[in-house]
Coordinates of C-alpha atoms in Angstrom, one line a residue:
M1 CA -96.1 208.2 107.0
A2 CA -99.1 210.4 105.6
L3 CA -98.4 208.7 102.2
E4 CA -98.3 205.2 103.5
M5 CA -101.4 205.7 105.4
H6 CA -103.1 207.1 102.3
L7 CA -102.2 204.4 100.0
G8 CA -103.4 201.9 102.6
R9 CA -106.7 203.3 102.4
I10 CA -106.8 203.5 98.6
L11 CA -105.8 200.0 98.7
S12 CA -108.6 198.9 100.9
A13 CA -111.1 200.8 98.5
A14 CA -109.9 199.3 95.4
T15 CA -111.8 196.5 93.8
E16 CA -109.7 195.3 90.7
E17 CA -106.9 192.9 91.4
T18 CA -104.5 194.8 89.0
V19 CA -105.2 197.8 90.9
K20 CA -104.4 196.3 94.2
S21 CA -101.4 194.6 92.9
A22 CA -99.9 198.0 91.6
L23 CA -100.8 199.6 95.0
A24 CA -99.3 196.8 96.9
A25 CA -95.9 197.1 94.9
T26 CA -95.9 200.7 95.8
L27 CA -96.3 200.1 99.5
R28 CA -93.7 197.4 99.5
H29 CA -91.2 200.1 98.0
I30 CA -92.2 202.5 100.7
R31 CA -91.4 200.0 103.5
S32 CA -88.3 198.5 101.9
G33 CA -86.1 201.1 103.7
T34 CA -83.5 200.0 106.2
G35 CA -83.9 200.7 109.8
G36 CA -87.6 201.0 109.6
R37 CA -87.2 204.2 107.4
R38 CA -89.6 204.8 104.5
K39 CA -88.1 204.8 101.0
G40 CA -89.1 207.3 98.3
G41 CA -87.1 208.5 95.3
K42 CA -87.7 208.4 91.6
R43 CA -88.8 204.7 92.0
L44 CA -91.7 205.7 94.2
T45 CA -93.0 208.2 91.7
E46 CA -92.8 205.7 88.9
L47 CA -94.7 203.2 90.9
L48 CA -97.5 205.8 91.7
G49 CA -97.7 206.9 88.1
A50 CA -97.9 203.1 87.1
A51 CA -100.6 202.5 89.6
R52 CA -102.6 205.6 88.5
L53 CA -102.4 204.3 84.8
T54 CA -103.7 200.9 86.0
A55 CA -106.6 202.3 88.0
A56 CA -107.7 204.6 84.8
Q57 CA -107.6 201.5 82.7
A58 CA -109.8 199.7 85.2
E59 CA -112.1 202.8 85.3
E60 CA -111.6 203.2 89.1
W61 CA -111.8 207.0 89.0
E62 CA -112.1 207.8 92.7
V63 CA -108.7 205.8 93.0
V64 CA -107.3 207.7 90.1
R65 CA -108.2 211.1 91.8
S66 CA -106.4 209.9 95.0
L67 CA -103.5 208.6 93.3
Q68 CA -103.2 211.9 91.6
D69 CA -102.9 213.7 94.8
A70 CA -100.6 211.0 96.2
L71 CA -98.2 211.6 93.3
H72 CA -98.4 215.4 93.6
Y73 CA -97.5 215.2 97.4
A74 CA -94.6 212.8 96.5
E75 CA -93.2 215.3 93.9
G76 CA -93.6 218.0 96.3
R77 CA -96.4 219.9 94.4
L78 CA -98.9 219.2 97.2
L79 CA -97.9 220.5 100.7
R80 CA -98.2 218.2 103.5
P81 CA -100.7 220.3 105.6
D82 CA -103.0 220.4 102.6
Y83 CA -102.5 216.7 101.9
E84 CA -103.1 215.6 105.5
E85 CA -106.1 218.0 105.9
K86 CA -107.8 216.7 102.6
Y87 CA -107.5 212.9 103.4
R88 CA -107.5 213.4 107.3
L89 CA -104.2 211.4 107.3
R90 CA -103.8 211.9 111.3
Y91 CA -103.6 209.4 114.1
V92 CA -105.6 211.6 116.3
D93 CA -109.0 212.6 115.2
H94 CA -109.3 216.4 115.5
G95 CA -112.8 216.7 114.1
P96 CA -114.0 217.5 110.7
R97 CA -111.3 220.2 110.4
D98 CA -107.8 220.4 111.9
E99 CA -108.1 223.1 114.5
L100 CA -104.5 223.1 115.2
G101 CA -103.7 223.8 111.5
L102 CA -106.5 226.4 111.3
G103 CA -105.1 228.4 114.2
S104 CA -101.6 228.3 112.7
I105 CA -102.7 229.6 109.5
S106 CA -104.8 232.3 111.1
R107 CA -101.9 233.4 113.4
T108 CA -99.6 233.4 110.1
V109 CA -102.2 235.7 108.3
A110 CA -102.5 238.1 111.3
M111 CA -98.6 238.3 111.8
M112 CA -98.2 239.0 108.1
N113 CA -100.8 241.4 108.1
E114 CA -99.1 243.2 111.1
F115 CA -95.7 243.2 109.5
W116 CA -97.0 244.9 106.2
C117 CA -98.9 247.5 108.1
A118 CA -96.1 248.4 110.2
E119 CA -93.8 248.7 106.9
A120 CA -96.4 250.8 105.2
E121 CA -96.6 253.1 108.3
R122 CA -92.7 253.4 108.7
Y123 CA -92.5 254.4 105.0
L124 CA -95.4 257.0 105.5
E125 CA -93.6 258.4 108.6
D126 CA -90.4 259.0 106.4
H127 CA -92.5 260.3 103.4
P128 CA -95.5 262.1 104.9
D129 CA -96.4 263.6 101.5
C130 CA -96.3 260.3 99.5
S131 CA -99.4 259.1 97.8
L132 CA -101.3 255.7 98.2
A133 CA -99.8 254.5 94.9
E134 CA -96.1 255.2 96.2
I135 CA -97.0 253.4 99.5
V136 CA -98.3 250.2 97.5
Q137 CA -95.2 250.4 95.2
Y138 CA -92.9 250.4 98.3
V139 CA -94.8 247.4 99.8
R140 CA -94.8 245.7 96.7
G141 CA -91.1 246.1 96.2
L142 CA -90.4 245.0 99.9
G143 CA -92.4 241.9 98.9
A144 CA -90.3 241.1 96.1
D145 CA -87.0 241.6 98.0
A146 CA -88.3 239.2 100.7
R147 CA -87.6 236.1 98.3
F148 CA -83.9 237.1 99.1
M149 CA -84.3 237.0 102.8
Q150 CA -81.1 236.2 104.6
A151 CA -80.1 234.6 107.9
P152 CA -76.5 235.9 108.8
A153 CA -74.7 233.3 110.8
E154 CA -73.2 235.9 113.2
D155 CA -76.7 236.9 114.2
P156 CA -78.7 233.8 115.5
A157 CA -82.5 233.7 115.5
R158 CA -82.7 236.9 113.3
Y159 CA -83.4 237.6 109.6
Y160 CA -83.5 240.6 107.4
I161 CA -84.6 241.5 103.8
P162 CA -82.0 243.4 101.9
R163 CA -83.6 246.1 100.0
G164 CA -83.3 246.4 96.1
M165 CA -82.1 242.8 96.0
A166 CA -85.0 241.9 93.7
E167 CA -83.9 244.6 91.3
H168 CA -80.3 243.4 91.2
A169 CA -81.7 240.0 90.3
L170 CA -83.9 241.4 87.7
W171 CA -80.9 243.0 86.0
T172 CA -78.8 240.1 86.5
E173 CA -81.5 237.7 84.8
R174 CA -82.0 240.1 82.0
V175 CA -78.1 240.2 81.0
L176 CA -78.0 236.4 81.4
N177 CA -80.8 235.9 79.0
N178 CA -79.3 238.5 76.5
R179 CA -75.7 237.4 76.7
V180 CA -75.3 233.9 77.5
E181 CA -77.2 230.7 77.0
I182 CA -78.2 229.4 80.6
K183 CA -80.7 226.8 81.4
D184 CA -82.2 228.6 84.3
P185 CA -81.2 232.5 84.2
A186 CA -83.7 233.4 87.0
G187 CA -82.0 230.7 89.2
A188 CA -78.5 231.6 88.4
A189 CA -79.4 235.5 89.0
R190 CA -81.0 234.6 92.5
R191 CA -77.8 232.4 93.5
I192 CA -75.5 235.1 92.4
V193 CA -77.1 238.3 94.0
S194 CA -77.7 236.4 97.1
S195 CA -74.2 236.1 98.1
P196 CA -72.7 238.4 100.6
E197 CA -69.7 238.9 98.5
A198 CA -71.8 239.2 95.2
L199 CA -69.0 240.9 93.0
A200 CA -66.3 238.5 94.3
V201 CA -68.5 235.5 93.5
L202 CA -69.3 237.4 90.1
G203 CA -65.6 237.3 89.2
A204 CA -65.1 233.6 90.0
D205 CA -68.3 232.5 88.5
T206 CA -68.2 230.6 85.3
D207 CA -70.4 233.3 83.9
G208 CA -68.5 236.1 85.9
R209 CA -67.7 238.5 83.1
T210 CA -71.5 238.5 82.3
V211 CA -72.7 239.0 85.8
L212 CA -70.2 241.9 86.3
L213 CA -71.8 243.4 83.3
A214 CA -75.1 243.1 84.9
A215 CA -73.6 244.8 88.1
E216 CA -72.5 247.8 85.7
L217 CA -76.0 248.0 84.1
Q218 CA -77.5 248.2 87.7
R219 CA -75.1 251.0 88.5
R220 CA -76.0 253.0 85.2
A221 CA -79.7 252.5 85.9
T222 CA -79.2 254.0 89.2
H223 CA -77.5 257.0 87.9
L224 CA -80.1 257.3 85.0
R225 CA -82.8 257.4 87.6
E226 CA -81.2 260.2 89.5
L227 CA -80.5 262.1 86.3
R228 CA -84.2 261.9 85.3
R229 CA -85.1 263.0 88.8
L230 CA -83.0 266.1 88.6
A231 CA -83.9 266.8 84.9
E232 CA -87.6 266.9 85.7
D233 CA -87.1 269.4 88.5
A234 CA -87.5 272.9 87.1
T235 CA -85.2 274.3 90.0
T236 CA -82.3 272.1 89.2
T237 CA -79.3 274.2 88.3
E238 CA -76.8 273.7 85.3
H239 CA -74.2 272.9 87.7
A240 CA -76.1 270.2 89.5
L241 CA -76.8 268.7 85.9
Q242 CA -73.1 268.7 85.2
R243 CA -72.1 267.1 88.5
A244 CA -74.8 264.2 87.8
L245 CA -73.4 263.7 84.2
K246 CA -69.8 263.5 85.4
G247 CA -68.4 260.1 84.4
M248 CA -71.5 259.3 82.4
H249 CA -70.0 259.5 79.0
W250 CA -71.6 256.2 78.2
I251 CA -74.9 258.1 78.2
F252 CA -74.1 259.7 74.9
G253 CA -73.5 256.5 73.0
G254 CA -71.0 253.8 72.4
H255 CA -68.8 255.5 69.9
F256 CA -67.1 257.6 72.8
I257 CA -64.1 256.0 74.6
G258 CA -64.2 258.6 77.5
E259 CA -64.2 262.2 78.8
A260 CA -61.2 264.5 78.2
R261 CA -59.6 265.7 81.5
Q262 CA -58.9 269.0 80.1
R263 CA -61.8 271.3 79.8
R264 CA -60.2 274.6 79.2
L265 CA -58.7 274.0 75.6
V266 CA -59.1 277.6 74.4
P267 CA -58.3 280.7 76.5
G268 CA -61.5 282.2 78.0
D269 CA -63.5 278.9 77.1
E270 CA -64.3 275.9 79.3
V271 CA -66.5 273.4 77.7
D272 CA -69.0 271.4 80.2
I273 CA -68.3 267.8 78.9
P274 CA -65.5 267.1 76.4
L275 CA -65.8 263.7 74.9
I276 CA -63.3 261.6 73.0
R277 CA -64.4 259.7 70.1
G278 CA -63.0 256.1 69.0
D279 CA -60.9 258.0 66.3
G280 CA -59.4 260.6 68.8
S281 CA -61.6 263.6 67.6
L282 CA -63.4 265.8 70.1
Y283 CA -67.2 266.1 70.8
I284 CA -68.3 268.7 73.3
V285 CA -71.4 268.9 75.1
E286 CA -72.9 272.2 76.1
L287 CA -75.2 271.8 79.0
K288 CA -78.1 274.2 79.7
R289 CA -81.1 273.9 82.3
A290 CA -83.5 271.2 81.9
A291 CA -87.3 271.4 83.0
G292 CA -86.7 275.1 83.7
V293 CA -86.2 276.1 80.1
K294 CA -89.0 276.7 77.6
L295 CA -87.8 275.3 74.2
V296 CA -90.2 276.4 71.4
K297 CA -92.5 279.2 70.4
E298 CA -95.3 279.4 67.7
H299 CA -94.2 281.5 64.6
R300 CA -96.6 281.9 61.6
G301 CA -98.3 278.7 62.4
S302 CA -95.2 276.5 63.2
W303 CA -93.1 275.8 66.2
V304 CA -89.5 277.3 66.2
P305 CA -86.8 277.2 68.8
R306 CA -87.0 279.9 71.4
R307 CA -84.0 282.6 72.0
E308 CA -82.5 280.3 74.9
V309 CA -82.0 277.5 72.3
S310 CA -80.7 279.7 69.5
E311 CA -78.2 281.3 72.3
A312 CA -77.0 278.1 73.3
I313 CA -76.4 277.0 69.8
G314 CA -74.5 280.1 69.1
Q315 CA -72.3 279.4 72.1
A316 CA -71.5 275.9 70.9
I317 CA -70.6 277.3 67.4
N318 CA -68.2 279.9 69.3
Y319 CA -66.6 277.0 70.9
L320 CA -66.0 275.1 67.8
V321 CA -64.6 278.2 65.9
G322 CA -62.2 278.7 68.8
L323 CA -61.2 274.9 68.6
D324 CA -60.6 275.4 64.9
E325 CA -58.4 278.3 65.3
S326 CA -56.3 276.5 68.0
R327 CA -56.4 273.0 66.5
E328 CA -52.6 272.8 66.1
R329 CA -51.6 273.9 69.6
I330 CA -54.2 271.7 71.2
L331 CA -53.1 268.7 69.3
T332 CA -49.4 269.5 70.5
E333 CA -50.3 270.2 74.2
F334 CA -53.1 267.9 74.7
G335 CA -53.0 265.3 72.1
I336 CA -56.7 265.9 71.1
D337 CA -57.8 266.3 67.4
T338 CA -60.2 269.2 67.3
R339 CA -60.1 269.5 63.5
R340 CA -63.3 267.4 63.1
A341 CA -64.9 268.5 66.4
S342 CA -68.7 268.8 66.7
A343 CA -71.0 269.7 69.6
L344 CA -74.2 268.6 71.2
V345 CA -76.5 271.2 73.0
L346 CA -78.4 269.6 75.8
I347 CA -81.2 271.6 76.8
G348 CA -84.6 271.6 78.2
H349 CA -87.6 269.1 79.0
P350 CA -90.9 268.6 77.5
L351 CA -92.2 269.0 81.1
S352 CA -91.6 273.0 80.8
Q353 CA -94.3 273.1 78.1
P354 CA -97.0 270.3 79.0
E355 CA -99.4 272.2 76.6
I356 CA -97.3 271.1 73.5
A357 CA -97.0 267.5 72.4
E358 CA -93.5 266.3 73.0
A359 CA -93.2 265.1 69.3
E360 CA -93.8 268.6 68.1
I361 CA -91.1 269.9 70.4
S362 CA -88.6 267.3 69.2
E363 CA -89.4 267.9 65.5
A364 CA -88.9 271.7 65.8
L365 CA -85.5 271.1 67.4
R366 CA -84.6 268.5 64.9
I367 CA -85.6 270.5 61.9
H368 CA -83.6 273.5 63.2
A369 CA -80.5 271.4 63.9
S370 CA -80.7 269.8 60.4
H371 CA -79.5 273.1 59.0
L372 CA -76.4 273.1 61.1
N373 CA -73.4 271.3 60.0
R374 CA -71.6 270.4 63.4
V375 CA -74.2 271.0 66.2
E376 CA -76.9 268.7 67.5
V377 CA -79.6 269.7 69.8
L378 CA -81.3 267.1 72.3
T379 CA -83.6 267.4 75.3
Y380 CA -82.5 265.7 78.4
K381 CA -85.5 263.5 78.0
E382 CA -84.5 262.2 74.7
L383 CA -81.0 261.7 75.8
I384 CA -82.2 259.7 79.0
D385 CA -84.9 257.6 77.2
S386 CA -82.1 256.7 74.6
A387 CA -80.0 255.5 77.3
E388 CA -82.6 253.6 79.0
R389 CA -83.6 251.8 75.9
A390 CA -79.9 250.7 75.4
L391 CA -79.8 249.4 79.1
A392 CA -82.9 247.4 78.5
L393 CA -81.2 245.6 75.8
G394 CA -78.4 244.8 78.2
D395 CA -75.9 247.0 76.3
V396 CA -72.8 248.1 78.0
I397 CA -69.9 249.7 76.0

């Protein structure tokens, strides 16, 4: 109705016969619907475009501008309230501005403001020590999740925002972009993660395998965030770090196929994490504390590993010696080849020595480990950063 009224006004203002003819053809199409209904569709946008071109050729620029807005309205790029307000396309005169529309906008803005303030206050109650930046981050995340608002059939007239859904969609879109050719990965991601039965939909979807991969990426990202939190806490114990790393063999790289069930392979020795390579050989991980351990000290103008690092390396070497001496028995009893076993010492975090550049700490550990044949030394931060870079590329092994 608004478009028909507007085109009638444009037709009255046009002067050139070619422009009037093009506008009349557009109006005839709109009025050609059955049962008094107005007709639109692709033909309408074609006629509006042709009328705009005719007006431009006739240099009737006011008509061109009006037809441009009419075309945008027909294509859904100009909303009806704005369109009706701009050209006053109403049967009843409400004055120079639509007071009803103004009231609706003002009430909407006021309610939105009240909603966001309430959410910020609720977060502040649950996190009394949070900073302003954390509140802003929470509200911004809630706004991103609002795009996935749901209206459950079993709960009429109520809506809810599923928290974390935007993050799921981001991971899904990233994997869809990296792994398969999809015309609209963002749309596909939103369609998939908005399903209440997301994983079931993923399995049945054409791109189900890829999307299940996205779910695994999301799970791993969550575990990495928790591990980083623990590693940056100076009070975290070795036992807590070991629990956090349980089942996360993927964090050490794609050449490991899993974690051995048996941790006590040599009498008196129990390794923290026994990993199995693709060739069946053993790789042991010796865990020490993270941010609570200082890693290097200055010696004759250079940074060298502290006693805690050297002791951890010595412990790993003792494990390897014991495995070498018992390799035949271990292979027979457990089916694990320890002849080519190697070890990783996971220790410390640069946060424990903020006065020393992270690069200098890493270089000191790397130089020291380069003189060892079968033992590698890494900080928790290096391990977590490496795993996060792999996830950012969508890598799941």
